[in-house]
mmCIF file of C-alpha atoms in Angstrom:
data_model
loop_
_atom_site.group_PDB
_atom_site.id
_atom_site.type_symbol
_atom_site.label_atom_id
_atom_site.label_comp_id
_atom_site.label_asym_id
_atom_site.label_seq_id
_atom_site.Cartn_x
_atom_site.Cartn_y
_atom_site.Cartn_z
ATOM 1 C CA UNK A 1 10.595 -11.133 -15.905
ATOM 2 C CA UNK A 2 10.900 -7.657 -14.309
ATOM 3 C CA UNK A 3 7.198 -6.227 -13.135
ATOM 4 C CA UNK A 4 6.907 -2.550 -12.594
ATOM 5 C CA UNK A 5 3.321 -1.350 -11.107
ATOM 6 C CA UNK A 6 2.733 2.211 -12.496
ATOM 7 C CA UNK A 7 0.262 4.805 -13.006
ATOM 8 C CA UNK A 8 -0.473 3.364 -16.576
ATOM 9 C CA UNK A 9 -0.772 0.288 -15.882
ATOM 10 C CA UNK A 10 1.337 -3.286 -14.751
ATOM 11 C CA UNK A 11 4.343 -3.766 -17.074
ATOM 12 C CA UNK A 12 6.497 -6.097 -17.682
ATOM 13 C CA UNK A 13 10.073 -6.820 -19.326
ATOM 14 C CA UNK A 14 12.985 -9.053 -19.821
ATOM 15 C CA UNK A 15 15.701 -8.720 -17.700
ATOM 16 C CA UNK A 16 18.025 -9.482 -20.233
ATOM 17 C CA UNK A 17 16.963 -7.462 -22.560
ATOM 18 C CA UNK A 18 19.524 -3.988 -22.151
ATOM 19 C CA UNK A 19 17.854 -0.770 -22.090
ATOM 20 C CA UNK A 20 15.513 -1.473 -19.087
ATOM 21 C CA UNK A 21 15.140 3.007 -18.865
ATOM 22 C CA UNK A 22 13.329 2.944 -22.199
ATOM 23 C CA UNK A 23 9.402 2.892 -21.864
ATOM 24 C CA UNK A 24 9.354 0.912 -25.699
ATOM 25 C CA UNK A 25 11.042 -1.835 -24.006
ATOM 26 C CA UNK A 26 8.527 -2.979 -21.256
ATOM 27 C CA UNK A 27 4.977 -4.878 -22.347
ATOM 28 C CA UNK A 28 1.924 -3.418 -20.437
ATOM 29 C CA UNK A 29 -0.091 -6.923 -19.355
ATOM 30 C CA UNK A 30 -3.420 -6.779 -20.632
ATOM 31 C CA UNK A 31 -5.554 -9.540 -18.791
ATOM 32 C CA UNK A 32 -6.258 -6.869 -15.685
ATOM 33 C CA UNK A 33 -9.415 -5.272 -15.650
ATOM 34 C CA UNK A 34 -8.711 -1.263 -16.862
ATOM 35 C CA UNK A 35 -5.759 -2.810 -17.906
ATOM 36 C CA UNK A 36 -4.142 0.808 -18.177
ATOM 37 C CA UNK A 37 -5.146 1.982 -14.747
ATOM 38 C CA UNK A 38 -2.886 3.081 -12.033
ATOM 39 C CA UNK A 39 -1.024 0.571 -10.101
ATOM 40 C CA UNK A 40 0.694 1.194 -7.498
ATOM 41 C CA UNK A 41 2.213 -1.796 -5.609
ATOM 42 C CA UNK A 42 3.094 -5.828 -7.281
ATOM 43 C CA UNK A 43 4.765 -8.505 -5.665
ATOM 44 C CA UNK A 44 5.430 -12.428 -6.697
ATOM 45 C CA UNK A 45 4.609 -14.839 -3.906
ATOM 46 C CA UNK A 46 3.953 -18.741 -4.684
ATOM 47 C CA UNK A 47 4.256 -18.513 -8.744
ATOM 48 C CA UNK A 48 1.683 -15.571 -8.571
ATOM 49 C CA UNK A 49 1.171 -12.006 -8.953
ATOM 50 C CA UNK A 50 -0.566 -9.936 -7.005
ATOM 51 C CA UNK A 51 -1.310 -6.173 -7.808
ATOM 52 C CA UNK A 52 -2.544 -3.251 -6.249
ATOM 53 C CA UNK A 53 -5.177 -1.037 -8.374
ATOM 54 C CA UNK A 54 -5.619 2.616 -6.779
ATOM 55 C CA UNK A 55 -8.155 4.381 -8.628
ATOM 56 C CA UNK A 56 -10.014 7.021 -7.312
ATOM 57 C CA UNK A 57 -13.735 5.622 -8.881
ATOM 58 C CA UNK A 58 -13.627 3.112 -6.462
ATOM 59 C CA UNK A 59 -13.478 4.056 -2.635
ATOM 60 C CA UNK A 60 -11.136 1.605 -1.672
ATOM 61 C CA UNK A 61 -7.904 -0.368 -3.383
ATOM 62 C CA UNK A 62 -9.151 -3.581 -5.702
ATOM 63 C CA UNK A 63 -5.971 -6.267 -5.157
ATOM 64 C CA UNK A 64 -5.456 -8.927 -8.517
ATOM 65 C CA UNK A 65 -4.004 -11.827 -8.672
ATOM 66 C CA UNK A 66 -2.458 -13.102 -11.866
ATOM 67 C CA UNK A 67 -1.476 -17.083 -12.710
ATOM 68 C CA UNK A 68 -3.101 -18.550 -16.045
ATOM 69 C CA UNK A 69 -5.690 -15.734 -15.192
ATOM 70 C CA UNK A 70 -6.617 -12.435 -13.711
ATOM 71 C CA UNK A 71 -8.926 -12.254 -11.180
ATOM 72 C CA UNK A 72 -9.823 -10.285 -8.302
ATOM 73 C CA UNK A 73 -7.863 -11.041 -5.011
ATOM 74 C CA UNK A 74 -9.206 -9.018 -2.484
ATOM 75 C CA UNK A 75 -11.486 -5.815 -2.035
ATOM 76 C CA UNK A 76 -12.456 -4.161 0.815
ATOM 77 C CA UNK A 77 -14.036 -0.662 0.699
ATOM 78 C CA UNK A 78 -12.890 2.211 2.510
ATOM 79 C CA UNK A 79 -9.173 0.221 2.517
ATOM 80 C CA UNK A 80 -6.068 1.634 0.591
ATOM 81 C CA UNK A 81 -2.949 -0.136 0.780
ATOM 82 C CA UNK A 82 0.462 1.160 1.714
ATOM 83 C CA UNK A 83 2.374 -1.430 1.066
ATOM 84 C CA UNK A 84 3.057 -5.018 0.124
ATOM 85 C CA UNK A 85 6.001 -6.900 1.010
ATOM 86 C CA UNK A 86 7.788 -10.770 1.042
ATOM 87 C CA UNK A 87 7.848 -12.618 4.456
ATOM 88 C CA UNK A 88 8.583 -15.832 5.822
ATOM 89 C CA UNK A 89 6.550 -17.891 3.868
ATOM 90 C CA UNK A 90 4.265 -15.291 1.400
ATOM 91 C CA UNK A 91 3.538 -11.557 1.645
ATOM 92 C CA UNK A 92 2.052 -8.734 4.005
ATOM 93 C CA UNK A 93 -0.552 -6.129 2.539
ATOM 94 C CA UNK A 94 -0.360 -3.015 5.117
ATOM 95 C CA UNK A 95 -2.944 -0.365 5.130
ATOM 96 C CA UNK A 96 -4.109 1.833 7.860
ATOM 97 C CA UNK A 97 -5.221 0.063 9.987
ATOM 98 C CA UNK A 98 -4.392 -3.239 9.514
ATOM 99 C CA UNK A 99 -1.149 -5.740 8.494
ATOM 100 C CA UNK A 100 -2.670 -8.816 6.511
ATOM 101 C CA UNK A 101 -0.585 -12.055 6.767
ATOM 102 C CA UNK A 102 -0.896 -14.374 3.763
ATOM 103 C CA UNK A 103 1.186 -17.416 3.051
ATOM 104 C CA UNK A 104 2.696 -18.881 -0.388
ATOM 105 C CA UNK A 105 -1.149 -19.770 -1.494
ATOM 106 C CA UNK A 106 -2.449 -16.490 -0.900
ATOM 107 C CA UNK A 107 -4.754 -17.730 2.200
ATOM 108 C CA UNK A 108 -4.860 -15.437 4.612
ATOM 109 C CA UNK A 109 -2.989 -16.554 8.044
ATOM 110 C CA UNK A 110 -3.481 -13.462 10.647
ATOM 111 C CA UNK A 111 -4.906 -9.798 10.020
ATOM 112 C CA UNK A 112 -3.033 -7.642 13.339
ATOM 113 C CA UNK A 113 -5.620 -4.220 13.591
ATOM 114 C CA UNK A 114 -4.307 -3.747 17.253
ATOM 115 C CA UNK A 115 -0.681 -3.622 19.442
ATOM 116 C CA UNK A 116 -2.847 -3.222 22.232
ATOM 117 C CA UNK A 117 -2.842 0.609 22.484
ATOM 118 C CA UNK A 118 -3.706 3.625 20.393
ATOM 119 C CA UNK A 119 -4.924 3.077 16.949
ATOM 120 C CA UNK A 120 -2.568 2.076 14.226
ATOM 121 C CA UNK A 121 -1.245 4.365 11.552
ATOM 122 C CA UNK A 122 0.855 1.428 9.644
ATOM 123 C CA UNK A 123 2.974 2.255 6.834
ATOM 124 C CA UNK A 124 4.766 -0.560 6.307
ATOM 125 C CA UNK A 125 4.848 -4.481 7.555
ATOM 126 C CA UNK A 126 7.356 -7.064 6.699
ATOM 127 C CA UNK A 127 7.923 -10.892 8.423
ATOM 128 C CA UNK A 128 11.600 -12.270 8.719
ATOM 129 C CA UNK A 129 12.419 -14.881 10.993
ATOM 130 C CA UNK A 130 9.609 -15.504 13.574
ATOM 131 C CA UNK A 131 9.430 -11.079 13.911
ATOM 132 C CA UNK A 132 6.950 -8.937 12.664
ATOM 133 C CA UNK A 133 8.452 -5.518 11.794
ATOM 134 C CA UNK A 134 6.647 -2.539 11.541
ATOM 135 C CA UNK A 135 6.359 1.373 10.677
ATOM 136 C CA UNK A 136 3.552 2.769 12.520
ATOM 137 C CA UNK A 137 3.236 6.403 11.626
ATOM 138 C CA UNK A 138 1.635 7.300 15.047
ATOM 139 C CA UNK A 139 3.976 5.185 16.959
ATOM 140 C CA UNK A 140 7.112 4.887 14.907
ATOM 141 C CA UNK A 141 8.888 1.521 14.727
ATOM 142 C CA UNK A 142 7.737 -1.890 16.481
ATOM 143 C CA UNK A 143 8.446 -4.977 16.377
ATOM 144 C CA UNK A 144 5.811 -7.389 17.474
ATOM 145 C CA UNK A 145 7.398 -11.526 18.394
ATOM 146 C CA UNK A 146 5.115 -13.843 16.631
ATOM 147 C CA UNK A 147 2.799 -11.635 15.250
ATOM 148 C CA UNK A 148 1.925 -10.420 18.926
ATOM 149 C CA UNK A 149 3.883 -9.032 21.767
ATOM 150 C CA UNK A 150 4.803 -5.710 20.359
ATOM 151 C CA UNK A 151 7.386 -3.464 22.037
ATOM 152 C CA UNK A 152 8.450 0.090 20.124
ATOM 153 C CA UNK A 153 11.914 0.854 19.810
ATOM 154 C CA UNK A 154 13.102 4.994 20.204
ATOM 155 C CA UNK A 155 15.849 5.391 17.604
ATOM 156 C CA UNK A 156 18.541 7.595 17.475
ATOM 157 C CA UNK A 157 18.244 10.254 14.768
ATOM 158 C CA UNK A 158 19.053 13.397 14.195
ATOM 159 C CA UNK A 159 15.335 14.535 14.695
ATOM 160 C CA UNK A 160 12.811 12.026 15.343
ATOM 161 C CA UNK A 161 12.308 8.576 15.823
ATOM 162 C CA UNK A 162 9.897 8.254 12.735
ATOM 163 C CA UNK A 163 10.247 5.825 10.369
ATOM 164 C CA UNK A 164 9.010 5.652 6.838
ATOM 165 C CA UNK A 165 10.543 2.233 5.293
ATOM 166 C CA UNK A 166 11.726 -0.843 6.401
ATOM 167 C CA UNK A 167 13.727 -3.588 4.797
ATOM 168 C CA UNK A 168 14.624 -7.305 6.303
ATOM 169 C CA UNK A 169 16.302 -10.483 4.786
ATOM 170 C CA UNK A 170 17.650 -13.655 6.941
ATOM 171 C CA UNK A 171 17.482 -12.076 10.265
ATOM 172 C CA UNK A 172 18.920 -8.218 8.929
ATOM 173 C CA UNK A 173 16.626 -5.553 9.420
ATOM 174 C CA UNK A 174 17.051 -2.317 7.441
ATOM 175 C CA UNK A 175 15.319 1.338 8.518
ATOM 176 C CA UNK A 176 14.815 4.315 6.900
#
């Protein structure tokens, strides 16, 4: 199945199936909680779902996990996530100020709020072979060894150094 967090709720549909552009073709899944809400982030990690709810009653983004059932993952007010992405061995949830680690099980393995200097800004975090890399809006990108040890790297650009996405798979790292 295809999964496609939007602002009408978590779809899904068969990737098969031609015609993937057509709204009538994708199944909204019912089992969250304000089932047609806005989500805004989903990934698959250890036969599971996990989905971001943004909604602006709340202050703070409500994470769900989906298997034989929907319940709620994680919650923690004041804390809107920017992204969640694959690593190593399960997925990252970036917000802010933090970059939470969790493996295939969803158990949480390390939550980095510090590089040891200013105060993060992180857009975007993503594990691939023993690195942590990251987009830091403050600080641009890093890449910390082991989850520690972070050094900043000054890209060439045409303008700035800042980066907005990042991208890695078996040891190549993507940046945008």
């Amino acid at each position: 199945k295809i999964f496609a967090a939007t602002s009408q709720g978590l779809f899904y549909a068969d990737p098969e199936k031609t015609g993937q552009s057509y709204f009538g073709n994708w199944e909204i899944i019912t089992s969250l909680p304000d089932f047609d809400g806005k989500y805004n982030a989903v990934i698959y990690s250890g036969n599971k779902i996990y989905v971001n709810r943004n909604d602006s009653k709340f202050p703070g983004d409500s994470i769900y996990v989906i298997d034989d059932q929907c319940s709620l993952f994680n919650y923690i007010p004041g804390v809107y996530n920017r992204s969640f992405d694959r690593s190593d061995n399960g997925f990252t949830i970036s917000s802010q100020g933090s970059i939470r680690i969790f493996d295939n099980k969803g158990l949480m393995v390390k939550n980095i709020t510090s590089f040891g200097w200013g105060t993060p800004d992180i857009a975007q975090a993503i594990s691939d072979n023993g690195n942590l890399w990251i987009t830091d809006l403050k600080e641009g990108f890093l890449r910390g060894k082991t989850g520690q040890d972070y050094t900043t790297f000054e890209l060439p650009g045409p303008v700035s150094n800042n980066v907005v996405s990042i991208s890695s798979l078996n040891g190549k790292t993507f940046i945008a």
